[in-house]
mmCIF file of C-alpha atoms in Angstrom:
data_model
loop_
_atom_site.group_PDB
_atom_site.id
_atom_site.type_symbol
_atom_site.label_atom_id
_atom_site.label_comp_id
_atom_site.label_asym_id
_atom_site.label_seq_id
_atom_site.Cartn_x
_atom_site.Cartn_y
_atom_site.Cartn_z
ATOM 1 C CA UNK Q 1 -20.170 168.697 117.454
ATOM 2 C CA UNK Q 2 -23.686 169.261 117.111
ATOM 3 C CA UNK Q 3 -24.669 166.261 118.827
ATOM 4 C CA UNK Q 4 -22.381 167.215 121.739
ATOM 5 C CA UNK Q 5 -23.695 170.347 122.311
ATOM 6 C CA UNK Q 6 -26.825 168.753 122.304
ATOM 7 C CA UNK Q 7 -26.062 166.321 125.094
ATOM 8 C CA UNK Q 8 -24.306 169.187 127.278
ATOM 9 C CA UNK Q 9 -27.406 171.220 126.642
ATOM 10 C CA UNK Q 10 -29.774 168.427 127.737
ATOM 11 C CA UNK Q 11 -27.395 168.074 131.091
ATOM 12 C CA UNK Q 12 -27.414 171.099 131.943
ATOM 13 C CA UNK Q 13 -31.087 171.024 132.050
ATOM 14 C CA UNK Q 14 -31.282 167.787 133.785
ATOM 15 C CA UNK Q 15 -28.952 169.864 136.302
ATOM 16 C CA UNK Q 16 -31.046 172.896 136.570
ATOM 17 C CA UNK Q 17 -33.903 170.462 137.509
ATOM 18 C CA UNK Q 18 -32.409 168.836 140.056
ATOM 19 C CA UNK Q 19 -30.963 171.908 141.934
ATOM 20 C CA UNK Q 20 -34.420 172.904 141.723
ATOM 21 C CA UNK Q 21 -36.032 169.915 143.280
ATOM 22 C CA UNK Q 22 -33.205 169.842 145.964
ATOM 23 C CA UNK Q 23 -34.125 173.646 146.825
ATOM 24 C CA UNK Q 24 -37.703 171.626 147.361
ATOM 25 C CA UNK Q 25 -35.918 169.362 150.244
ATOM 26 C CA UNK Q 26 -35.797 166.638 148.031
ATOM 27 C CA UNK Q 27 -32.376 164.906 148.918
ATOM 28 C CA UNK Q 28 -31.507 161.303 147.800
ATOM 29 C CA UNK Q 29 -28.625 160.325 145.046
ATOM 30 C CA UNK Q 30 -31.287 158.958 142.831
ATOM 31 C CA UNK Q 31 -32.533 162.604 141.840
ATOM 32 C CA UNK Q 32 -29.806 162.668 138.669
ATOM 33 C CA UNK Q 33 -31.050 159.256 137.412
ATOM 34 C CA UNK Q 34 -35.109 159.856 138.082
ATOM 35 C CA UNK Q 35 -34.808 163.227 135.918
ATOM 36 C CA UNK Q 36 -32.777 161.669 133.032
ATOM 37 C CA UNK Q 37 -35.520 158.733 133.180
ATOM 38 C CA UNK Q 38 -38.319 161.146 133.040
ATOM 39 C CA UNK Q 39 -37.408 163.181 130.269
ATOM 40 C CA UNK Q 40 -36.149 159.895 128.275
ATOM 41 C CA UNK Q 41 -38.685 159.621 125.165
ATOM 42 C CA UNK Q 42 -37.679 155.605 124.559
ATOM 43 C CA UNK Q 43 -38.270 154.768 128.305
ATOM 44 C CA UNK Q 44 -41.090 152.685 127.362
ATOM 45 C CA UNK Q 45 -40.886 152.135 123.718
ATOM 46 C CA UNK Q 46 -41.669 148.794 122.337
ATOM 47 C CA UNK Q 47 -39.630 150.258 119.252
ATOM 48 C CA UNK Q 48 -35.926 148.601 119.092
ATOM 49 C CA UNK Q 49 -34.782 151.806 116.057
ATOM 50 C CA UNK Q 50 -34.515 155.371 117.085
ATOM 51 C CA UNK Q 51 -33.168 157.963 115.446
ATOM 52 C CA UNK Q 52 -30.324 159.483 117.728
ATOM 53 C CA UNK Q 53 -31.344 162.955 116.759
ATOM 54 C CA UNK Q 54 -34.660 162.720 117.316
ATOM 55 C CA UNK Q 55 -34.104 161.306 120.592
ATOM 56 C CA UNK Q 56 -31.961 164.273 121.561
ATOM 57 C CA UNK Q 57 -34.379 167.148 120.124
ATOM 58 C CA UNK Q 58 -37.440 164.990 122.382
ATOM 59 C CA UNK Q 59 -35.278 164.849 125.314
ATOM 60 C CA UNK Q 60 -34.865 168.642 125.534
ATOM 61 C CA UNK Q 61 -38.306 169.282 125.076
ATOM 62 C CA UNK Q 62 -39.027 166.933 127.753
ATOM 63 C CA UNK Q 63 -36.539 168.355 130.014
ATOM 64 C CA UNK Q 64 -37.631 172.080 128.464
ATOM 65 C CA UNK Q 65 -41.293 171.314 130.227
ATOM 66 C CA UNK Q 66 -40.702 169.042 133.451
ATOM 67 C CA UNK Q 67 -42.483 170.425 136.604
ATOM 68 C CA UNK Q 68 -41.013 169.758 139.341
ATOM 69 C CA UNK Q 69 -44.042 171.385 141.302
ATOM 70 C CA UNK Q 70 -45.816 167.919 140.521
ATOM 71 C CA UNK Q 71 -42.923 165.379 141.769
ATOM 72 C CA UNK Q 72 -43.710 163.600 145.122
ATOM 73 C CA UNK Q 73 -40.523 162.031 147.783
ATOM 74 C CA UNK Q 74 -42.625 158.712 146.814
ATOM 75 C CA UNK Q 75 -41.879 159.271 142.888
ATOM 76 C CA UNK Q 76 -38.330 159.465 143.809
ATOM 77 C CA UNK Q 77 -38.459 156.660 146.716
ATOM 78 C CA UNK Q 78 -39.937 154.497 144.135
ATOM 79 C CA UNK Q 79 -37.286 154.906 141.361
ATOM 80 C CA UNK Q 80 -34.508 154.436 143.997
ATOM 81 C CA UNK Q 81 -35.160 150.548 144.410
ATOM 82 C CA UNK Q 82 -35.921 149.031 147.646
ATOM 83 C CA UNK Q 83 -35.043 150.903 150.660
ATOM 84 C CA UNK Q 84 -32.540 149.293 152.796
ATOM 85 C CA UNK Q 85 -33.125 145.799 155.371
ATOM 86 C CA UNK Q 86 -33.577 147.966 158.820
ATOM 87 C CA UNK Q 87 -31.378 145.828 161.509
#
C-alpha cells in the first residue's frame, strides 16, 4: 500500500506538470512520457540494482522540483522521435 500511494502520488505530479506545460502551449502526446523520463533517477544509470524505494522517494523529489519555466518545444520535439516523412 505504501508503495502504491507512492506511485499515485508521483502521477499525480507528473500530471500537475504537464497541465502546466500545456497551459504554456506546449501540445504534443509525448508531454506524459518526456516528464516521467525527466524525473526518472535510473535514466542514465550504468547501475543494473536499484532499490525500488529509493527510486520512488528520488522520483518525487525530482518531480517535487521540475521547472517547467526552463523546458523548450525542441526538448519535447527531440524526445518525440523523428518527426514524420512530409509527402
Amino acid at each position: 500500500e505504501s508503495r502504491a500511494s507512492k506511485l499515485l502520488e508521483i502521477d499525480d505530479r507528473v500530471t500537475a506538470i504537464v497541465g502546466r506545460l500545456k497551459a504554456r502551449g506546449f501540445t504534443s502526446p509525448y508531454l506524459r512520457p518526456f516528464v516521467v523520463a525527466r524525473v526518472n533517477p535510473i535514466r542514465f544509470s550504468k547501475s543494473t540494482s536499484f532499490d525500488f524505494d529509493q527510486v520512488l522517494q528520488k522520483m518525487l523529489a525530482a518531480a517535487s522540483k521540475f521547472n517547467v519555466d526552463r523546458i523548450k518545444q525542441e526538448d519535447i520535439v527531440r524526445a518525440g522521435g523523428a518527426p514524420p516523412d512530409e509527402g
